[in-house]
GROMACS .gro file of C-alpha atoms in nm:
model
  324
    1UNK     CA    1   1.095  -2.371  -0.755
    2UNK     CA    2   1.102  -2.291  -0.386
    3UNK     CA    3   0.877  -2.498  -0.164
    4UNK     CA    4   0.682  -2.229   0.013
    5UNK     CA    5   0.312  -2.193   0.082
    6UNK     CA    6   0.225  -1.823   0.083
    7UNK     CA    7  -0.150  -1.863   0.131
    8UNK     CA    8  -0.422  -2.122   0.166
    9UNK     CA    9  -0.607  -1.995  -0.140
   10UNK     CA   10  -0.590  -2.150  -0.485
   11UNK     CA   11  -0.725  -1.929  -0.762
   12UNK     CA   12  -0.918  -2.052  -1.064
   13UNK     CA   13  -1.014  -1.798  -1.328
   14UNK     CA   14  -1.328  -1.823  -1.535
   15UNK     CA   15  -1.384  -1.611  -1.843
   16UNK     CA   16  -1.758  -1.673  -1.831
   17UNK     CA   17  -1.974  -1.402  -1.676
   18UNK     CA   18  -2.142  -1.527  -1.357
   19UNK     CA   19  -2.278  -1.366  -1.043
   20UNK     CA   20  -2.172  -1.458  -0.690
   21UNK     CA   21  -2.453  -1.637  -0.513
   22UNK     CA   22  -2.460  -1.385  -0.229
   23UNK     CA   23  -2.499  -1.088  -0.464
   24UNK     CA   24  -2.837  -0.943  -0.562
   25UNK     CA   25  -2.693  -0.768  -0.870
   26UNK     CA   26  -2.504  -0.906  -1.164
   27UNK     CA   27  -2.135  -0.845  -1.209
   28UNK     CA   28  -2.205  -0.626  -1.513
   29UNK     CA   29  -2.439  -0.409  -1.307
   30UNK     CA   30  -2.182  -0.389  -1.029
   31UNK     CA   31  -1.918  -0.293  -1.283
   32UNK     CA   32  -2.138  -0.006  -1.394
   33UNK     CA   33  -2.135   0.131  -1.038
   34UNK     CA   34  -1.756   0.099  -1.034
   35UNK     CA   35  -1.742   0.299  -1.355
   36UNK     CA   36  -1.936   0.581  -1.190
   37UNK     CA   37  -1.708   0.572  -0.885
   38UNK     CA   38  -1.399   0.580  -1.105
   39UNK     CA   39  -1.523   0.884  -1.294
   40UNK     CA   40  -1.600   1.062  -0.967
   41UNK     CA   41  -1.248   0.976  -0.847
   42UNK     CA   42  -1.097   1.147  -1.150
   43UNK     CA   43  -1.020   0.855  -1.380
   44UNK     CA   44  -1.039   0.967  -1.742
   45UNK     CA   45  -1.322   0.864  -1.971
   46UNK     CA   46  -1.059   0.750  -2.222
   47UNK     CA   47  -0.912   0.498  -1.977
   48UNK     CA   48  -1.259   0.372  -1.885
   49UNK     CA   49  -1.366   0.336  -2.248
   50UNK     CA   50  -1.046   0.152  -2.336
   51UNK     CA   51  -1.029  -0.098  -2.051
   52UNK     CA   52  -1.369  -0.169  -1.892
   53UNK     CA   53  -1.468  -0.415  -2.164
   54UNK     CA   54  -1.164  -0.627  -2.071
   55UNK     CA   55  -1.273  -0.680  -1.710
   56UNK     CA   56  -1.394  -1.033  -1.635
   57UNK     CA   57  -1.519  -1.192  -1.315
   58UNK     CA   58  -1.344  -1.478  -1.140
   59UNK     CA   59  -1.408  -1.687  -0.831
   60UNK     CA   60  -1.176  -1.823  -0.570
   61UNK     CA   61  -1.168  -2.187  -0.462
   62UNK     CA   62  -1.047  -2.258  -0.109
   63UNK     CA   63  -0.781  -2.525  -0.093
   64UNK     CA   64  -0.830  -2.839   0.113
   65UNK     CA   65  -0.652  -2.829   0.445
   66UNK     CA   66  -0.697  -2.459   0.509
   67UNK     CA   67  -0.822  -2.530   0.863
   68UNK     CA   68  -0.516  -2.723   0.973
   69UNK     CA   69  -0.331  -2.604   1.281
   70UNK     CA   70  -0.048  -2.360   1.213
   71UNK     CA   71   0.245  -2.308   1.447
   72UNK     CA   72   0.585  -2.150   1.404
   73UNK     CA   73   0.768  -2.476   1.466
   74UNK     CA   74   0.632  -2.610   1.137
   75UNK     CA   75   0.549  -2.287   0.953
   76UNK     CA   76   0.902  -2.143   0.946
   77UNK     CA   77   1.079  -2.452   0.809
   78UNK     CA   78   0.801  -2.505   0.555
   79UNK     CA   79   0.796  -2.146   0.430
   80UNK     CA   80   1.162  -2.052   0.472
   81UNK     CA   81   1.348  -2.382   0.426
   82UNK     CA   82   1.724  -2.396   0.386
   83UNK     CA   83   1.696  -2.359   0.007
   84UNK     CA   84   1.517  -2.027   0.061
   85UNK     CA   85   1.782  -1.916   0.310
   86UNK     CA   86   2.069  -2.009   0.078
   87UNK     CA   87   1.896  -1.840  -0.216
   88UNK     CA   88   1.841  -1.523  -0.014
   89UNK     CA   89   2.205  -1.514   0.094
   90UNK     CA   90   2.323  -1.580  -0.261
   91UNK     CA   91   2.100  -1.302  -0.398
   92UNK     CA   92   2.225  -1.063  -0.130
   93UNK     CA   93   2.588  -1.143  -0.209
   94UNK     CA   94   2.538  -1.120  -0.586
   95UNK     CA   95   2.371  -0.778  -0.567
   96UNK     CA   96   2.547  -0.651  -0.256
   97UNK     CA   97   2.675  -0.317  -0.383
   98UNK     CA   98   2.344  -0.217  -0.540
   99UNK     CA   99   2.150  -0.327  -0.231
  100UNK     CA  100   2.376  -0.135   0.005
  101UNK     CA  101   2.347   0.180  -0.209
  102UNK     CA  102   1.969   0.146  -0.218
  103UNK     CA  103   1.956   0.085   0.157
  104UNK     CA  104   2.165   0.395   0.224
  105UNK     CA  105   1.944   0.600  -0.009
  106UNK     CA  106   1.622   0.512   0.175
  107UNK     CA  107   1.748   0.430   0.523
  108UNK     CA  108   1.633   0.067   0.511
  109UNK     CA  109   1.850  -0.233   0.597
  110UNK     CA  110   1.854  -0.422   0.264
  111UNK     CA  111   1.832  -0.763   0.431
  112UNK     CA  112   1.467  -0.689   0.508
  113UNK     CA  113   1.398  -0.608   0.142
  114UNK     CA  114   1.556  -0.935   0.029
  115UNK     CA  115   1.365  -1.128   0.297
  116UNK     CA  116   1.037  -0.972   0.185
  117UNK     CA  117   1.128  -1.049  -0.176
  118UNK     CA  118   1.179  -1.415  -0.090
  119UNK     CA  119   0.865  -1.449   0.115
  120UNK     CA  120   0.624  -1.253  -0.104
  121UNK     CA  121   0.719  -1.364  -0.456
  122UNK     CA  122   0.983  -1.635  -0.412
  123UNK     CA  123   1.249  -1.398  -0.544
  124UNK     CA  124   1.032  -1.302  -0.840
  125UNK     CA  125   0.930  -1.655  -0.937
  126UNK     CA  126   0.569  -1.617  -0.816
  127UNK     CA  127   0.460  -1.265  -0.905
  128UNK     CA  128   0.115  -1.364  -1.034
  129UNK     CA  129  -0.023  -1.319  -1.384
  130UNK     CA  130  -0.385  -1.226  -1.325
  131UNK     CA  131  -0.522  -0.897  -1.467
  132UNK     CA  132  -0.541  -0.656  -1.175
  133UNK     CA  133  -0.857  -0.479  -1.289
  134UNK     CA  134  -1.046  -0.809  -1.297
  135UNK     CA  135  -0.897  -0.919  -0.965
  136UNK     CA  136  -0.981  -0.602  -0.773
  137UNK     CA  137  -1.325  -0.558  -0.930
  138UNK     CA  138  -1.417  -0.920  -0.858
  139UNK     CA  139  -1.290  -0.908  -0.501
  140UNK     CA  140  -1.491  -0.591  -0.443
  141UNK     CA  141  -1.798  -0.759  -0.592
  142UNK     CA  142  -1.758  -1.058  -0.358
  143UNK     CA  143  -1.833  -0.822  -0.068
  144UNK     CA  144  -1.527  -0.916   0.137
  145UNK     CA  145  -1.336  -0.595   0.220
  146UNK     CA  146  -1.540  -0.427  -0.051
  147UNK     CA  147  -1.426  -0.068   0.003
  148UNK     CA  148  -1.062  -0.176   0.020
  149UNK     CA  149  -1.085  -0.343  -0.320
  150UNK     CA  150  -1.290  -0.062  -0.470
  151UNK     CA  151  -1.009   0.175  -0.372
  152UNK     CA  152  -0.749  -0.059  -0.520
  153UNK     CA  153  -0.951  -0.094  -0.840
  154UNK     CA  154  -0.961   0.283  -0.881
  155UNK     CA  155  -0.589   0.304  -0.801
  156UNK     CA  156  -0.519   0.048  -1.075
  157UNK     CA  157  -0.717   0.258  -1.322
  158UNK     CA  158  -0.517   0.564  -1.219
  159UNK     CA  159  -0.194   0.375  -1.286
  160UNK     CA  160  -0.315   0.319  -1.641
  161UNK     CA  161  -0.432   0.680  -1.655
  162UNK     CA  162  -0.114   0.850  -1.542
  163UNK     CA  163   0.191   0.632  -1.607
  164UNK     CA  164   0.364   0.441  -1.883
  165UNK     CA  165   0.233   0.108  -1.751
  166UNK     CA  166   0.012  -0.071  -2.004
  167UNK     CA  167  -0.292  -0.287  -1.931
  168UNK     CA  168  -0.102  -0.605  -2.022
  169UNK     CA  169   0.167  -0.520  -1.768
  170UNK     CA  170  -0.080  -0.459  -1.486
  171UNK     CA  171  -0.089  -0.813  -1.350
  172UNK     CA  172  -0.053  -0.974  -1.009
  173UNK     CA  173  -0.189  -1.218  -0.755
  174UNK     CA  174  -0.543  -1.313  -0.657
  175UNK     CA  175  -0.539  -1.041  -0.392
  176UNK     CA  176  -0.427  -0.767  -0.631
  177UNK     CA  177  -0.066  -0.760  -0.510
  178UNK     CA  178   0.182  -0.692  -0.788
  179UNK     CA  179   0.540  -0.753  -0.892
  180UNK     CA  180   0.857  -0.863  -0.718
  181UNK     CA  181   0.753  -0.722  -0.381
  182UNK     CA  182   0.377  -0.786  -0.411
  183UNK     CA  183   0.265  -0.425  -0.374
  184UNK     CA  184  -0.095  -0.312  -0.403
  185UNK     CA  185  -0.199  -0.064  -0.677
  186UNK     CA  186  -0.245   0.217  -0.424
  187UNK     CA  187   0.106   0.156  -0.289
  188UNK     CA  188   0.253   0.165  -0.638
  189UNK     CA  189   0.057   0.478  -0.722
  190UNK     CA  190   0.189   0.661  -0.416
  191UNK     CA  191   0.544   0.528  -0.387
  192UNK     CA  192   0.665   0.392  -0.723
  193UNK     CA  193   1.039   0.451  -0.767
  194UNK     CA  194   1.300   0.415  -1.037
  195UNK     CA  195   1.548   0.200  -0.848
  196UNK     CA  196   1.813   0.155  -1.115
  197UNK     CA  197   1.804   0.488  -1.295
  198UNK     CA  198   1.668   0.368  -1.629
  199UNK     CA  199   1.375   0.611  -1.624
  200UNK     CA  200   1.112   0.341  -1.560
  201UNK     CA  201   0.918   0.237  -1.251
  202UNK     CA  202   0.871  -0.129  -1.336
  203UNK     CA  203   0.809  -0.335  -1.022
  204UNK     CA  204   0.711  -0.635  -1.237
  205UNK     CA  205   1.035  -0.689  -1.428
  206UNK     CA  206   1.297  -0.497  -1.230
  207UNK     CA  207   1.355  -0.602  -0.871
  208UNK     CA  208   1.543  -0.281  -0.791
  209UNK     CA  209   1.244  -0.070  -0.888
  210UNK     CA  210   1.038  -0.298  -0.661
  211UNK     CA  211   1.295  -0.276  -0.378
  212UNK     CA  212   1.310   0.103  -0.404
  213UNK     CA  213   0.931   0.132  -0.406
  214UNK     CA  214   0.901  -0.087  -0.096
  215UNK     CA  215   1.184   0.105   0.072
  216UNK     CA  216   1.021   0.441  -0.004
  217UNK     CA  217   0.698   0.314   0.149
  218UNK     CA  218   0.873   0.195   0.467
  219UNK     CA  219   1.075   0.516   0.495
  220UNK     CA  220   0.761   0.727   0.465
  221UNK     CA  221   0.591   0.517   0.735
  222UNK     CA  222   0.876   0.585   0.979
  223UNK     CA  223   1.122   0.297   0.944
  224UNK     CA  224   1.423   0.336   1.174
  225UNK     CA  225   1.751   0.225   1.021
  226UNK     CA  226   1.921   0.214   1.363
  227UNK     CA  227   1.670  -0.035   1.503
  228UNK     CA  228   1.589  -0.394   1.416
  229UNK     CA  229   1.252  -0.573   1.420
  230UNK     CA  230   1.244  -0.736   1.764
  231UNK     CA  231   1.372  -1.035   1.959
  232UNK     CA  232   1.258  -1.372   2.091
  233UNK     CA  233   1.189  -1.364   2.464
  234UNK     CA  234   1.050  -1.575   2.747
  235UNK     CA  235   0.825  -1.488   3.040
  236UNK     CA  236   0.847  -1.606   3.398
  237UNK     CA  237   0.491  -1.497   3.477
  238UNK     CA  238   0.159  -1.542   3.295
  239UNK     CA  239   0.076  -1.246   3.070
  240UNK     CA  240  -0.281  -1.119   3.044
  241UNK     CA  241  -0.422  -1.181   2.698
  242UNK     CA  242  -0.516  -0.816   2.645
  243UNK     CA  243  -0.145  -0.729   2.658
  244UNK     CA  244  -0.059  -0.960   2.368
  245UNK     CA  245  -0.051  -0.825   2.012
  246UNK     CA  246   0.082  -0.526   1.822
  247UNK     CA  247  -0.204  -0.305   1.941
  248UNK     CA  248  -0.065  -0.306   2.297
  249UNK     CA  249   0.267  -0.136   2.375
  250UNK     CA  250   0.488  -0.100   2.679
  251UNK     CA  251   0.848  -0.002   2.747
  252UNK     CA  252   1.119  -0.260   2.812
  253UNK     CA  253   1.109  -0.157   3.179
  254UNK     CA  254   0.738  -0.235   3.207
  255UNK     CA  255   0.776  -0.569   3.031
  256UNK     CA  256   1.064  -0.651   3.267
  257UNK     CA  257   0.836  -0.580   3.565
  258UNK     CA  258   0.573  -0.811   3.415
  259UNK     CA  259   0.823  -1.097   3.401
  260UNK     CA  260   0.941  -1.086   3.039
  261UNK     CA  261   1.309  -1.165   2.989
  262UNK     CA  262   1.552  -1.217   2.705
  263UNK     CA  263   1.526  -1.566   2.559
  264UNK     CA  264   1.835  -1.674   2.758
  265UNK     CA  265   1.677  -1.549   3.083
  266UNK     CA  266   1.880  -1.229   3.113
  267UNK     CA  267   1.721  -0.890   3.176
  268UNK     CA  268   1.574  -0.686   2.893
  269UNK     CA  269   1.756  -0.376   2.763
  270UNK     CA  270   1.754  -0.091   3.014
  271UNK     CA  271   1.590   0.173   2.793
  272UNK     CA  272   1.250   0.338   2.788
  273UNK     CA  273   1.265   0.518   2.454
  274UNK     CA  274   1.086   0.243   2.260
  275UNK     CA  275   0.728   0.119   2.259
  276UNK     CA  276   0.738  -0.259   2.240
  277UNK     CA  277   0.470  -0.523   2.178
  278UNK     CA  278   0.454  -0.884   2.293
  279UNK     CA  279   0.352  -1.153   2.044
  280UNK     CA  280   0.250  -1.510   2.124
  281UNK     CA  281   0.132  -1.638   1.784
  282UNK     CA  282   0.095  -1.996   1.912
  283UNK     CA  283  -0.044  -1.912   2.254
  284UNK     CA  284   0.131  -1.897   2.589
  285UNK     CA  285   0.293  -2.238   2.535
  286UNK     CA  286   0.460  -2.133   2.209
  287UNK     CA  287   0.733  -1.890   2.111
  288UNK     CA  288   0.719  -1.536   2.245
  289UNK     CA  289   0.859  -1.221   2.085
  290UNK     CA  290   0.897  -0.856   2.170
  291UNK     CA  291   0.858  -0.659   1.847
  292UNK     CA  292   0.937  -0.298   1.766
  293UNK     CA  293   0.797  -0.032   1.537
  294UNK     CA  294   0.983  -0.166   1.232
  295UNK     CA  295   0.796  -0.494   1.271
  296UNK     CA  296   0.465  -0.311   1.281
  297UNK     CA  297   0.551  -0.140   0.952
  298UNK     CA  298   0.597  -0.479   0.786
  299UNK     CA  299   0.223  -0.526   0.837
  300UNK     CA  300   0.183  -0.330   0.514
  301UNK     CA  301   0.233  -0.671   0.351
  302UNK     CA  302   0.037  -0.889   0.590
  303UNK     CA  303  -0.109  -0.883   0.940
  304UNK     CA  304  -0.046  -1.255   0.982
  305UNK     CA  305   0.210  -1.296   1.256
  306UNK     CA  306   0.338  -1.634   1.135
  307UNK     CA  307   0.421  -1.484   0.795
  308UNK     CA  308   0.584  -1.171   0.938
  309UNK     CA  309   0.793  -1.365   1.190
  310UNK     CA  310   0.913  -1.584   0.904
  311UNK     CA  311   1.015  -1.272   0.712
  312UNK     CA  312   1.214  -1.154   1.014
  313UNK     CA  313   1.362  -1.501   1.061
  314UNK     CA  314   1.483  -1.493   0.701
  315UNK     CA  315   1.627  -1.144   0.753
  316UNK     CA  316   1.828  -1.277   1.048
  317UNK     CA  317   1.956  -1.572   0.844
  318UNK     CA  318   2.072  -1.327   0.575
  319UNK     CA  319   2.258  -1.127   0.841
  320UNK     CA  320   2.415  -1.415   1.030
  321UNK     CA  321   2.668  -1.549   0.969
  322UNK     CA  322   2.808  -1.244   0.786
  323UNK     CA  323   2.826  -1.281   0.409
  324UNK     CA  324   3.182  -1.240   0.282
   0.00000   0.00000   0.00000
């Protein structure tokens, strides 16, 4: 529906049982170790007996072109084209009262929730339909970020163990992200909310439950409703590479001394109460941004700067011009 490339990975599922070439144990043997870990983590024997036989292995096929050069000048219009912008604004206008109430409840500007919704699941059109237990178990078995996926696998079992969510509902993407806002099982387990007051916490079929869950997660992490995400800037002096990235912070005053200015060349804000990071996702010849703590919190969805800056771009397009 909406022409957006979220990742460079195409997923093909196989129901046959095969072992990854780099593994010295079979998937069935690996699954047995996961069963032991789940029991130690407190998952019930009933849940394990009911669902482990349903878990199948899958492999991922990397799409052609994954090594092509990415820059913001092409990435933003490809991933947040005008149809995405107009859809986001239309969705915001259509659900304005509910979004404002939810934003007030959690202290999150709702434009960021709608922007995340558009960028993560194409406004609910691309939520994924892969069984999460198989996805997380298989990703753990592949050895890439093994402990992360083991933890998410156990979290998914605990969702089945302790909530009204059924196995058939527990579906998502190839990375294990679920529902309208593409949340991981551990995030759902900790933050799941009933956003519309119907007594359910259904992030798969109810966008307001998904919005509320994402908002609760951001609020708990320290989101500041009186701040935005950042701003585009320019620099009149070369910036040392170690100062670039969200791991390095300075005040506006320090960045001013280093030669960073507003994009129009004016001075930066005269305030020292914020820790600010400089991003140059396309190198020193590309766009430059100063980003704030709210931006860092969006890394709960992705650490890829091109993706996150496109989310913030979409949030700005929702805000301006004002929606009547």
